[in-house]
Coordinates of C-alpha atoms in Angstrom, one line a residue:
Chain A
X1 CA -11.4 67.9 138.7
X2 CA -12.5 70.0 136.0
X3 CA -10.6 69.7 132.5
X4 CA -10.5 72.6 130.8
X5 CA -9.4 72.2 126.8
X6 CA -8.0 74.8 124.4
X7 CA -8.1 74.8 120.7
X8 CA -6.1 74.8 118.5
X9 CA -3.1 73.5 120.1
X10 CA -1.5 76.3 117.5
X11 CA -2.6 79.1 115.5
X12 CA -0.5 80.3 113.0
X13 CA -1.2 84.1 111.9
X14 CA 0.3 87.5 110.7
X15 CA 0.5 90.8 112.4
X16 CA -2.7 92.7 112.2
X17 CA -5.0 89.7 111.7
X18 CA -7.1 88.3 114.2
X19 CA -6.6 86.1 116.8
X20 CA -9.8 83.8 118.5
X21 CA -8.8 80.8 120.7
X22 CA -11.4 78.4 122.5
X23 CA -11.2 77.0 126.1
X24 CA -13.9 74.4 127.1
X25 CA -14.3 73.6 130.6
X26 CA -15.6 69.7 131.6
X27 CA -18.3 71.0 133.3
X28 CA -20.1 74.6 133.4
X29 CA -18.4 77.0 135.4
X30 CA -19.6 80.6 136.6
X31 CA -18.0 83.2 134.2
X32 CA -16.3 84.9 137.7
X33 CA -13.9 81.8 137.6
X34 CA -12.2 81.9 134.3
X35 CA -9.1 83.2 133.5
X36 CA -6.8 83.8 130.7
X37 CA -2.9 84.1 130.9
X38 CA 0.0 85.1 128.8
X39 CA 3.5 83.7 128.7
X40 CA 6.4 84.4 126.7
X41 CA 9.6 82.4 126.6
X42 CA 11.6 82.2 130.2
X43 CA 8.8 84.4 131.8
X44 CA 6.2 83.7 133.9
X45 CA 2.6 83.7 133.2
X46 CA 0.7 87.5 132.7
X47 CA -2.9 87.7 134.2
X48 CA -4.8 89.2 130.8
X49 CA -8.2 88.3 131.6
X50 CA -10.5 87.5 134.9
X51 CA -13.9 86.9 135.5
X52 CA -13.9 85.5 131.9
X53 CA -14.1 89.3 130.1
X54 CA -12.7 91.5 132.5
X55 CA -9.0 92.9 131.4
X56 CA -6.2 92.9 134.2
X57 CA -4.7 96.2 134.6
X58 CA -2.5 97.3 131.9
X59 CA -4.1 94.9 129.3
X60 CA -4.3 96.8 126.2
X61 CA -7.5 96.5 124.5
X62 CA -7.3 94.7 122.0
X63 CA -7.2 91.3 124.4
X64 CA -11.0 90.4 125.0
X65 CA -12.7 87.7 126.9
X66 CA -16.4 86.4 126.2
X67 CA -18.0 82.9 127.0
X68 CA -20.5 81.4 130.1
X69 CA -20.8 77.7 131.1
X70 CA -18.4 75.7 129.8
X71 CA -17.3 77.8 126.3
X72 CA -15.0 80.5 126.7
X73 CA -12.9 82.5 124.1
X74 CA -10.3 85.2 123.8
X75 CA -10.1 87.1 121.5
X76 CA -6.9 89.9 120.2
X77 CA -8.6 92.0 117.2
X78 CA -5.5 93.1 115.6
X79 CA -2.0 90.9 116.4
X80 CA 0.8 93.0 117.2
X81 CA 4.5 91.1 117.2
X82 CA 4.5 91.4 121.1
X83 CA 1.4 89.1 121.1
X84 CA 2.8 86.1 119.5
X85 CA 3.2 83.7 122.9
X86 CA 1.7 81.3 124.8
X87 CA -2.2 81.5 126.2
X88 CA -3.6 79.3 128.6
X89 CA -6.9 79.9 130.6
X90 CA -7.9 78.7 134.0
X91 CA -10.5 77.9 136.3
X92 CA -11.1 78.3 140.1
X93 CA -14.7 76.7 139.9
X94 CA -14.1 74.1 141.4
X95 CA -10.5 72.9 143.3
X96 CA -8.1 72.1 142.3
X97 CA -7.8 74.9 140.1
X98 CA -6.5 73.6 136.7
X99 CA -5.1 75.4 133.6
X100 CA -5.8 74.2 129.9
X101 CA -3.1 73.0 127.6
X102 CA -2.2 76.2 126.1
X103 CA -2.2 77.5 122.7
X104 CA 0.4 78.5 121.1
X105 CA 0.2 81.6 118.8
X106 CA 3.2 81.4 115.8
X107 CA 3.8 84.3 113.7
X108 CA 2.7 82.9 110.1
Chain D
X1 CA 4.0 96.9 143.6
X2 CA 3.8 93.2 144.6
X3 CA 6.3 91.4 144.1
X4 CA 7.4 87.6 144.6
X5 CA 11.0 85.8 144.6
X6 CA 11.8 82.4 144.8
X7 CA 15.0 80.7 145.9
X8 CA 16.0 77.6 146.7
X9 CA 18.2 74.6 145.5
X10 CA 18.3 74.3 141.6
X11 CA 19.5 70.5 142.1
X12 CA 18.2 67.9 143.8
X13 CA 18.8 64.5 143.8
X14 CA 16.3 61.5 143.2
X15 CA 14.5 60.1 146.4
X16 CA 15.4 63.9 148.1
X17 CA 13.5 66.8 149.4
X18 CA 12.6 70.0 146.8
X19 CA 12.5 73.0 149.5
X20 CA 12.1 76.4 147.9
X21 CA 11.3 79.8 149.7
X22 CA 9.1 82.7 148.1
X23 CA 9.6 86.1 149.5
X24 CA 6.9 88.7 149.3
X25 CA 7.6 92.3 148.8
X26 CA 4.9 95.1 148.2
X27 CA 2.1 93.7 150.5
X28 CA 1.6 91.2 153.9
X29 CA 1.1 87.9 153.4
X30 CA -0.9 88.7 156.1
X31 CA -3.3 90.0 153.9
X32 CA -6.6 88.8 153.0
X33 CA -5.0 86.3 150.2
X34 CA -4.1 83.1 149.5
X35 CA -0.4 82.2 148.3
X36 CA 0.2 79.6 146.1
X37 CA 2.8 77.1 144.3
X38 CA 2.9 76.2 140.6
X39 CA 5.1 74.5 138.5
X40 CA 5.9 74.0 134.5
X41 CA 8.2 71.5 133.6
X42 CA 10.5 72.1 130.5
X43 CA 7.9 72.3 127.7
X44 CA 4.6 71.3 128.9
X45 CA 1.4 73.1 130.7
X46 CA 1.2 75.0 133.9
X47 CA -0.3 72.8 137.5
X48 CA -0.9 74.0 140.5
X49 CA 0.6 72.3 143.3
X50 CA -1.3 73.8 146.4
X51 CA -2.4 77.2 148.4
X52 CA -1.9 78.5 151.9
X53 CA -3.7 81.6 153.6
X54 CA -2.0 83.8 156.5
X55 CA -3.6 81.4 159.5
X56 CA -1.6 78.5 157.7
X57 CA -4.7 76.4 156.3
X58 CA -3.3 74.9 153.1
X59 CA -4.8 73.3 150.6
X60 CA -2.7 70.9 148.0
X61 CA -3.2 69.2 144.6
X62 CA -4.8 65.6 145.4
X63 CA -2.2 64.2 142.8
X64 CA 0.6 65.6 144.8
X65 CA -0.7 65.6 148.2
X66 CA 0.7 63.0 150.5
X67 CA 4.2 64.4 149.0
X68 CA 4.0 68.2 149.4
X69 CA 4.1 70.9 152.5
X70 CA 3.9 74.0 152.3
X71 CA 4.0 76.7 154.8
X72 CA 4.3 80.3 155.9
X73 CA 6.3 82.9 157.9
X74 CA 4.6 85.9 158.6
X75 CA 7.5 87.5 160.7
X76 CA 9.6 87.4 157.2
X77 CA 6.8 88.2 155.0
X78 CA 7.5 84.8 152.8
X79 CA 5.8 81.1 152.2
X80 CA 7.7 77.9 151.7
X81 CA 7.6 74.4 149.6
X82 CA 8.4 71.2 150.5
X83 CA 8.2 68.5 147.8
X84 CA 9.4 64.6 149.3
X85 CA 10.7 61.5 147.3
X86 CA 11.2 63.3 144.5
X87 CA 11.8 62.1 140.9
X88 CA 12.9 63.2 137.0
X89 CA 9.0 64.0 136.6
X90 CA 9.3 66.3 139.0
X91 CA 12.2 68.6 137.0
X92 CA 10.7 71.6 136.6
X93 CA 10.0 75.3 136.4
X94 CA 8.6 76.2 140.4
X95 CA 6.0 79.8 140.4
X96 CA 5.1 81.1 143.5
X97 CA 1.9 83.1 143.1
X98 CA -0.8 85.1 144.7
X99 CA -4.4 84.3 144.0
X100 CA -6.7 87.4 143.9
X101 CA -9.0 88.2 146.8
X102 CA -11.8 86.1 145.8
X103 CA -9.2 82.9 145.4
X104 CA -10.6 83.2 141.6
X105 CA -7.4 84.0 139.6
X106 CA -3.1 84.3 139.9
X107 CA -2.8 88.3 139.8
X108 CA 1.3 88.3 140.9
X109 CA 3.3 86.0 140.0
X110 CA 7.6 85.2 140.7
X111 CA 10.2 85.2 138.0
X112 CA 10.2 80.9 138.2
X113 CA 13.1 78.8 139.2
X114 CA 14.1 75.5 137.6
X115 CA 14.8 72.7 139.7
X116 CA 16.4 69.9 138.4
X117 CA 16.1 66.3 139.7
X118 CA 19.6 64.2 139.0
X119 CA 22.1 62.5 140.3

């Protein structure tokens, strides 16, 4: 099973800053495999990113994906109040597919 | 627009069966992707419990494997979970989602429903 790990477990920021938050995978994984997600209180997860830098449709963007192997980051250049939430990425690499811890993003 | 719902049971007791339906509107589960289930409980991360495609080859989670079922009904467009012998650690929030064609990533995803094991 491959273990993907985000840091930090929480990043505290203010609107318009920027936001960078890590995922390391266990073992490399092809960048077509790695995905990042969105989810607010009592919703369900939002597809942001596939293929690790490909947006989903109706991403705004300032989301951004970058990364090979086993580093991957996402990136949101200027927070808006919207963004503050949970992120988690995930892998299809190799089965079963697995999803990081999450970070949390906190309005600071 | 795709969508997913699922229903079922928000209760179930200890040692029972966790059933839950997800209905697909917006595009066949007959299509060229595979459906999947994945649950949150209260708090903690996101796992994915197991996939099925159209032809009803599923694929589950090896940690949950010799427990869970799932299956499909093409003639009412949904997919179904069956979770046995189930316990507190299973109280949680159940997704039903679709993978992307490629099986790389969750595009759609249901609203979630809580299921609660107690007595």
């Amino acid at each position: 099973e491959i273990v993907l790990t985000q840091s930090p477990g929480t990043l505290s920021l203010s609107p318009g800053e920027r936001a960078t938050l890590s995922c390391r995978a266990s073992q490399s994984l092809s960048s077509n495999y790695l995905a990042w997600y969105q989810q607010k209180p009592g919703q369900a997860p939002r597809l942001l990113i596939y293929g690790a830098s490909s947006r989903a449709t109706g991403i705004s963007d300032r989301f951004s994906g970058s990364g090979s192997g086993t580093d991957f980051t996402l990136t949101i250049s200027r927070l808006e109040p919207e963004d503050f939430a949970v992120y988690y990425c995930q892998q299809y690499g190799g089965s079963p597919p697995t999803f990081g811890q999450g970070t949390k993003l906190e309005i600071k | 627009q795709v969508q997913l719902q699922e229903s079922g049971p928000g209760l179930v007791k200890p040692s029972g069966t966790l059933s839950l339906t997800c209905a697909v509107s917006g595009a066949s589960i007959s299509s060229s992707n595979w459906w999947s289930w994945v649950r949150q409980p209260p708090g903690k991360g996101l796992e994915w419990i197991g996939e099925i495609y159209h032809s009803g080859s599923p694929n589950y989670n090896p940690s949950l494997k010799s427990r869970v079922t799932i299956s499909v009904d093409k003639s009412k467009n949904q997919f179904s979970l069956n979770l046995t012998s189930v316990t507190a650690a299973d109280t949680a929030v159940y997704y039903c989602a679709r993978l992307s064609g490629g099986r790389l990533h969750f595009d759609y995803w249901g609203q979630g429903t809580l299921v609660t094991v107690s007595s």
